[in-house]
Short mmCIF file of N, CA and C in Angstrom, two decimals:
data_model
loop_
_atom_site.label_atom_id
_atom_site.label_comp_id
_atom_site.label_asym_id
_atom_site.label_seq_id
_atom_site.Cartn_x
_atom_site.Cartn_y
_atom_site.Cartn_z
N MET A 617 -4.95 -98.92 -57.09
CA MET A 617 -5.18 -98.20 -55.72
C MET A 617 -5.02 -99.52 -54.71
N PHE A 618 -4.31 -99.21 -53.47
CA PHE A 618 -3.99 -100.37 -51.95
C PHE A 618 -5.59 -100.04 -51.53
N GLU A 619 -6.49 -101.33 -51.39
CA GLU A 619 -7.62 -101.18 -50.57
C GLU A 619 -7.33 -102.31 -49.30
N LEU A 620 -7.79 -102.07 -48.07
CA LEU A 620 -7.84 -102.95 -47.10
C LEU A 620 -8.81 -103.88 -47.20
N ARG A 621 -8.57 -105.02 -46.82
CA ARG A 621 -9.23 -106.34 -46.66
C ARG A 621 -10.42 -106.10 -45.77
N PRO A 622 -11.45 -106.22 -45.65
CA PRO A 622 -12.58 -106.01 -44.33
C PRO A 622 -12.42 -106.23 -42.88
N ASP A 623 -11.56 -107.28 -42.52
CA ASP A 623 -11.13 -107.61 -41.60
C ASP A 623 -9.82 -106.76 -41.04
N THR A 624 -9.33 -106.59 -42.19
CA THR A 624 -8.09 -105.41 -41.90
C THR A 624 -8.60 -104.14 -41.15
N ALA A 625 -9.24 -103.70 -41.94
CA ALA A 625 -10.18 -102.26 -42.00
C ALA A 625 -10.77 -102.58 -40.59
N ASP A 626 -11.43 -103.09 -40.13
CA ASP A 626 -12.07 -103.53 -38.67
C ASP A 626 -10.98 -103.36 -37.59
N ALA A 627 -10.20 -104.32 -37.53
CA ALA A 627 -9.00 -104.30 -36.85
C ALA A 627 -8.44 -102.66 -36.36
N LEU A 628 -8.33 -101.79 -37.73
CA LEU A 628 -7.65 -100.62 -37.71
C LEU A 628 -8.91 -99.58 -36.75
N ALA A 629 -9.90 -99.98 -37.39
CA ALA A 629 -11.28 -98.95 -36.82
C ALA A 629 -11.31 -99.08 -34.88
N THR A 630 -10.84 -100.48 -34.60
CA THR A 630 -11.18 -101.05 -33.54
C THR A 630 -10.03 -100.53 -32.58
N GLN A 631 -8.66 -100.57 -33.15
CA GLN A 631 -7.62 -99.91 -32.66
C GLN A 631 -7.64 -98.57 -32.45
N ALA A 632 -8.17 -97.87 -33.47
CA ALA A 632 -8.12 -96.30 -33.44
C ALA A 632 -9.33 -95.88 -32.37
N ALA A 633 -10.46 -96.44 -32.07
CA ALA A 633 -11.41 -96.42 -31.24
C ALA A 633 -10.57 -96.66 -29.74
N ASP A 634 -9.78 -97.68 -29.76
CA ASP A 634 -8.92 -97.76 -28.27
C ASP A 634 -8.39 -96.57 -27.76
N TYR A 635 -7.33 -96.16 -29.07
CA TYR A 635 -7.08 -95.37 -29.00
C TYR A 635 -7.09 -94.23 -28.08
N ALA A 636 -8.38 -93.57 -29.05
CA ALA A 636 -9.20 -92.35 -28.52
C ALA A 636 -9.61 -92.57 -27.20
N HIS A 637 -10.32 -93.60 -26.72
CA HIS A 637 -10.63 -93.72 -25.22
C HIS A 637 -9.42 -93.64 -24.52
N VAL A 638 -8.34 -94.25 -24.62
CA VAL A 638 -7.29 -94.30 -23.59
C VAL A 638 -6.63 -92.74 -23.75
N GLU A 639 -6.65 -91.91 -24.84
CA GLU A 639 -6.23 -90.50 -24.78
C GLU A 639 -7.02 -89.66 -24.04
N ARG A 640 -8.81 -89.84 -24.21
CA ARG A 640 -9.64 -89.28 -23.38
C ARG A 640 -9.65 -89.66 -21.90
N ALA A 641 -8.76 -90.92 -21.54
CA ALA A 641 -8.69 -91.21 -19.97
C ALA A 641 -7.44 -90.56 -19.39
N ILE A 642 -6.57 -90.46 -20.46
CA ILE A 642 -5.30 -89.50 -19.96
C ILE A 642 -5.46 -88.23 -19.69
N ILE A 643 -6.13 -87.59 -20.67
CA ILE A 643 -6.75 -86.29 -20.62
C ILE A 643 -7.57 -86.33 -19.07
N PHE A 644 -8.65 -87.21 -19.11
CA PHE A 644 -9.59 -87.09 -17.72
C PHE A 644 -8.39 -87.14 -16.74
N LEU A 645 -7.86 -88.25 -16.83
CA LEU A 645 -6.72 -88.11 -15.31
C LEU A 645 -6.07 -87.41 -15.22
N SER A 646 -5.28 -86.30 -16.03
CA SER A 646 -4.67 -85.33 -16.10
C SER A 646 -5.58 -84.01 -15.51
N GLN A 647 -6.38 -83.79 -15.92
CA GLN A 647 -7.79 -82.95 -15.29
C GLN A 647 -8.07 -82.96 -14.11
N GLN A 648 -8.27 -84.40 -13.52
CA GLN A 648 -9.52 -84.51 -12.58
C GLN A 648 -8.12 -85.23 -11.40
N TRP A 649 -6.94 -85.27 -11.42
CA TRP A 649 -6.02 -86.24 -10.11
C TRP A 649 -6.40 -85.62 -8.94
N LYS A 650 -6.45 -84.63 -8.58
CA LYS A 650 -6.93 -83.69 -7.44
C LYS A 650 -7.97 -84.59 -6.68
N GLN A 651 -9.21 -85.21 -7.42
CA GLN A 651 -10.15 -85.47 -6.89
C GLN A 651 -9.99 -87.04 -7.09
N GLN A 652 -9.10 -87.47 -7.17
CA GLN A 652 -8.84 -89.08 -7.31
C GLN A 652 -9.96 -89.81 -7.58
N PRO A 653 -10.41 -89.73 -8.81
CA PRO A 653 -11.65 -90.54 -9.23
C PRO A 653 -11.13 -91.75 -9.29
N SER A 654 -12.31 -92.53 -9.06
CA SER A 654 -12.31 -94.18 -9.10
C SER A 654 -12.40 -94.75 -10.37
N VAL A 655 -12.23 -95.98 -10.57
CA VAL A 655 -11.80 -96.46 -11.99
C VAL A 655 -13.26 -96.70 -12.67
N GLU A 656 -13.91 -96.56 -11.96
CA GLU A 656 -15.84 -96.80 -12.12
C GLU A 656 -15.73 -95.46 -12.71
N GLU A 657 -15.62 -94.07 -12.39
CA GLU A 657 -15.48 -92.70 -12.79
C GLU A 657 -14.65 -92.30 -13.89
N ILE A 658 -13.57 -92.96 -14.21
CA ILE A 658 -12.92 -93.09 -15.16
C ILE A 658 -13.32 -93.63 -16.46
N ALA A 659 -14.08 -94.76 -16.03
CA ALA A 659 -14.34 -95.56 -17.17
C ALA A 659 -15.75 -94.82 -18.02
N ALA A 660 -16.47 -94.20 -16.83
CA ALA A 660 -17.82 -93.42 -17.21
C ALA A 660 -17.38 -92.40 -18.19
N ALA A 661 -16.20 -91.65 -17.57
CA ALA A 661 -16.07 -90.52 -18.44
C ALA A 661 -15.59 -90.67 -20.05
N VAL A 662 -15.20 -92.07 -20.23
CA VAL A 662 -14.71 -92.41 -21.39
C VAL A 662 -15.61 -93.49 -22.32
N GLY A 663 -16.66 -93.55 -21.56
CA GLY A 663 -17.67 -94.47 -22.31
C GLY A 663 -17.44 -95.86 -22.15
N LEU A 664 -16.75 -96.59 -21.28
CA LEU A 664 -16.27 -97.69 -21.40
C LEU A 664 -16.71 -98.47 -19.99
N SER A 665 -16.82 -100.13 -20.05
CA SER A 665 -16.90 -100.56 -18.85
C SER A 665 -15.23 -100.65 -18.10
N GLU A 666 -15.65 -101.05 -16.94
CA GLU A 666 -14.09 -100.90 -16.21
C GLU A 666 -13.45 -102.15 -16.62
N SER A 667 -13.72 -102.90 -16.99
CA SER A 667 -13.14 -104.25 -17.72
C SER A 667 -12.25 -104.06 -18.77
N HIS A 668 -13.61 -103.07 -19.48
CA HIS A 668 -12.75 -102.68 -20.98
C HIS A 668 -11.86 -101.80 -20.81
N LEU A 669 -11.94 -100.86 -20.02
CA LEU A 669 -11.14 -99.90 -19.55
C LEU A 669 -9.67 -100.22 -19.45
N ALA A 670 -9.62 -101.12 -18.39
CA ALA A 670 -8.15 -101.29 -17.92
C ALA A 670 -7.46 -102.47 -19.13
N ALA A 671 -8.46 -103.39 -19.80
CA ALA A 671 -7.59 -104.06 -20.76
C ALA A 671 -7.18 -103.09 -21.77
N VAL A 672 -7.91 -102.16 -22.09
CA VAL A 672 -7.45 -101.30 -23.16
C VAL A 672 -6.69 -100.41 -22.91
N PHE A 673 -6.45 -99.79 -21.70
CA PHE A 673 -5.54 -99.00 -21.34
C PHE A 673 -4.14 -99.68 -21.04
N ARG A 674 -3.99 -100.92 -20.31
CA ARG A 674 -2.98 -101.45 -19.90
C ARG A 674 -2.01 -101.74 -21.48
N ARG A 675 -2.92 -102.14 -22.68
CA ARG A 675 -2.58 -102.59 -23.59
C ARG A 675 -1.90 -101.38 -24.60
N TRP A 676 -2.56 -100.17 -24.39
CA TRP A 676 -1.59 -99.22 -24.58
C TRP A 676 -0.87 -98.16 -24.12
N ALA A 677 -1.06 -98.10 -22.90
CA ALA A 677 -0.28 -97.26 -22.05
C ALA A 677 0.68 -98.22 -20.92
N GLY A 678 0.35 -99.55 -20.89
CA GLY A 678 1.63 -100.67 -20.43
C GLY A 678 1.23 -100.41 -18.70
N LEU A 679 0.08 -99.71 -18.11
CA LEU A 679 -0.10 -99.85 -16.90
C LEU A 679 -1.47 -99.37 -16.62
N THR A 680 -2.35 -99.70 -15.40
CA THR A 680 -3.52 -99.60 -15.53
C THR A 680 -4.00 -98.19 -15.08
N PRO A 681 -5.18 -97.63 -15.20
CA PRO A 681 -5.66 -96.37 -15.09
C PRO A 681 -5.43 -95.51 -13.93
N LYS A 682 -5.50 -96.63 -12.76
CA LYS A 682 -5.11 -96.38 -11.29
C LYS A 682 -3.62 -96.22 -10.98
N ALA A 683 -2.65 -96.77 -12.13
CA ALA A 683 -1.03 -96.50 -11.94
C ALA A 683 -0.99 -95.43 -12.11
N LEU A 684 -1.89 -94.87 -13.14
CA LEU A 684 -1.30 -93.56 -13.93
C LEU A 684 -1.81 -92.56 -12.98
N LEU A 685 -2.84 -92.70 -12.35
CA LEU A 685 -3.50 -91.77 -11.60
C LEU A 685 -2.50 -91.38 -10.32
N GLN A 686 -1.92 -92.73 -9.73
CA GLN A 686 -1.07 -92.93 -8.45
C GLN A 686 0.32 -91.90 -9.10
N ALA A 687 0.66 -92.07 -10.12
CA ALA A 687 1.88 -91.89 -10.91
C ALA A 687 1.66 -89.91 -10.88
N LEU A 688 0.56 -89.52 -11.56
CA LEU A 688 0.14 -88.15 -11.48
C LEU A 688 -0.10 -87.46 -10.17
N THR A 689 -0.23 -88.25 -9.24
CA THR A 689 -0.37 -87.39 -8.12
C THR A 689 0.91 -87.56 -7.13
N LEU A 690 1.72 -88.32 -7.36
CA LEU A 690 3.20 -88.32 -6.98
C LEU A 690 4.09 -87.41 -7.69
N ASP A 691 3.78 -87.19 -9.11
CA ASP A 691 4.39 -85.93 -9.82
C ASP A 691 4.04 -84.63 -9.31
N HIS A 692 2.69 -84.53 -8.99
CA HIS A 692 2.13 -83.06 -8.35
C HIS A 692 2.71 -82.83 -7.13
#
């Protein structure tokens, strides 16, 4: 049977948690775009600091939460 090394398992767990935070942020923004939430409000909604949210979001989505909010606003 295949077993992950502890450091690999930790890295995968972190990536999964980061993915879940980004998913929650995208859902939040999709639902709240009319209210134009601040980065502080977005971070609070997903349980991260503003700086951590920005870094994780940029790594997974390729843009900042505010940039996605602007795109959603323009799209609607």
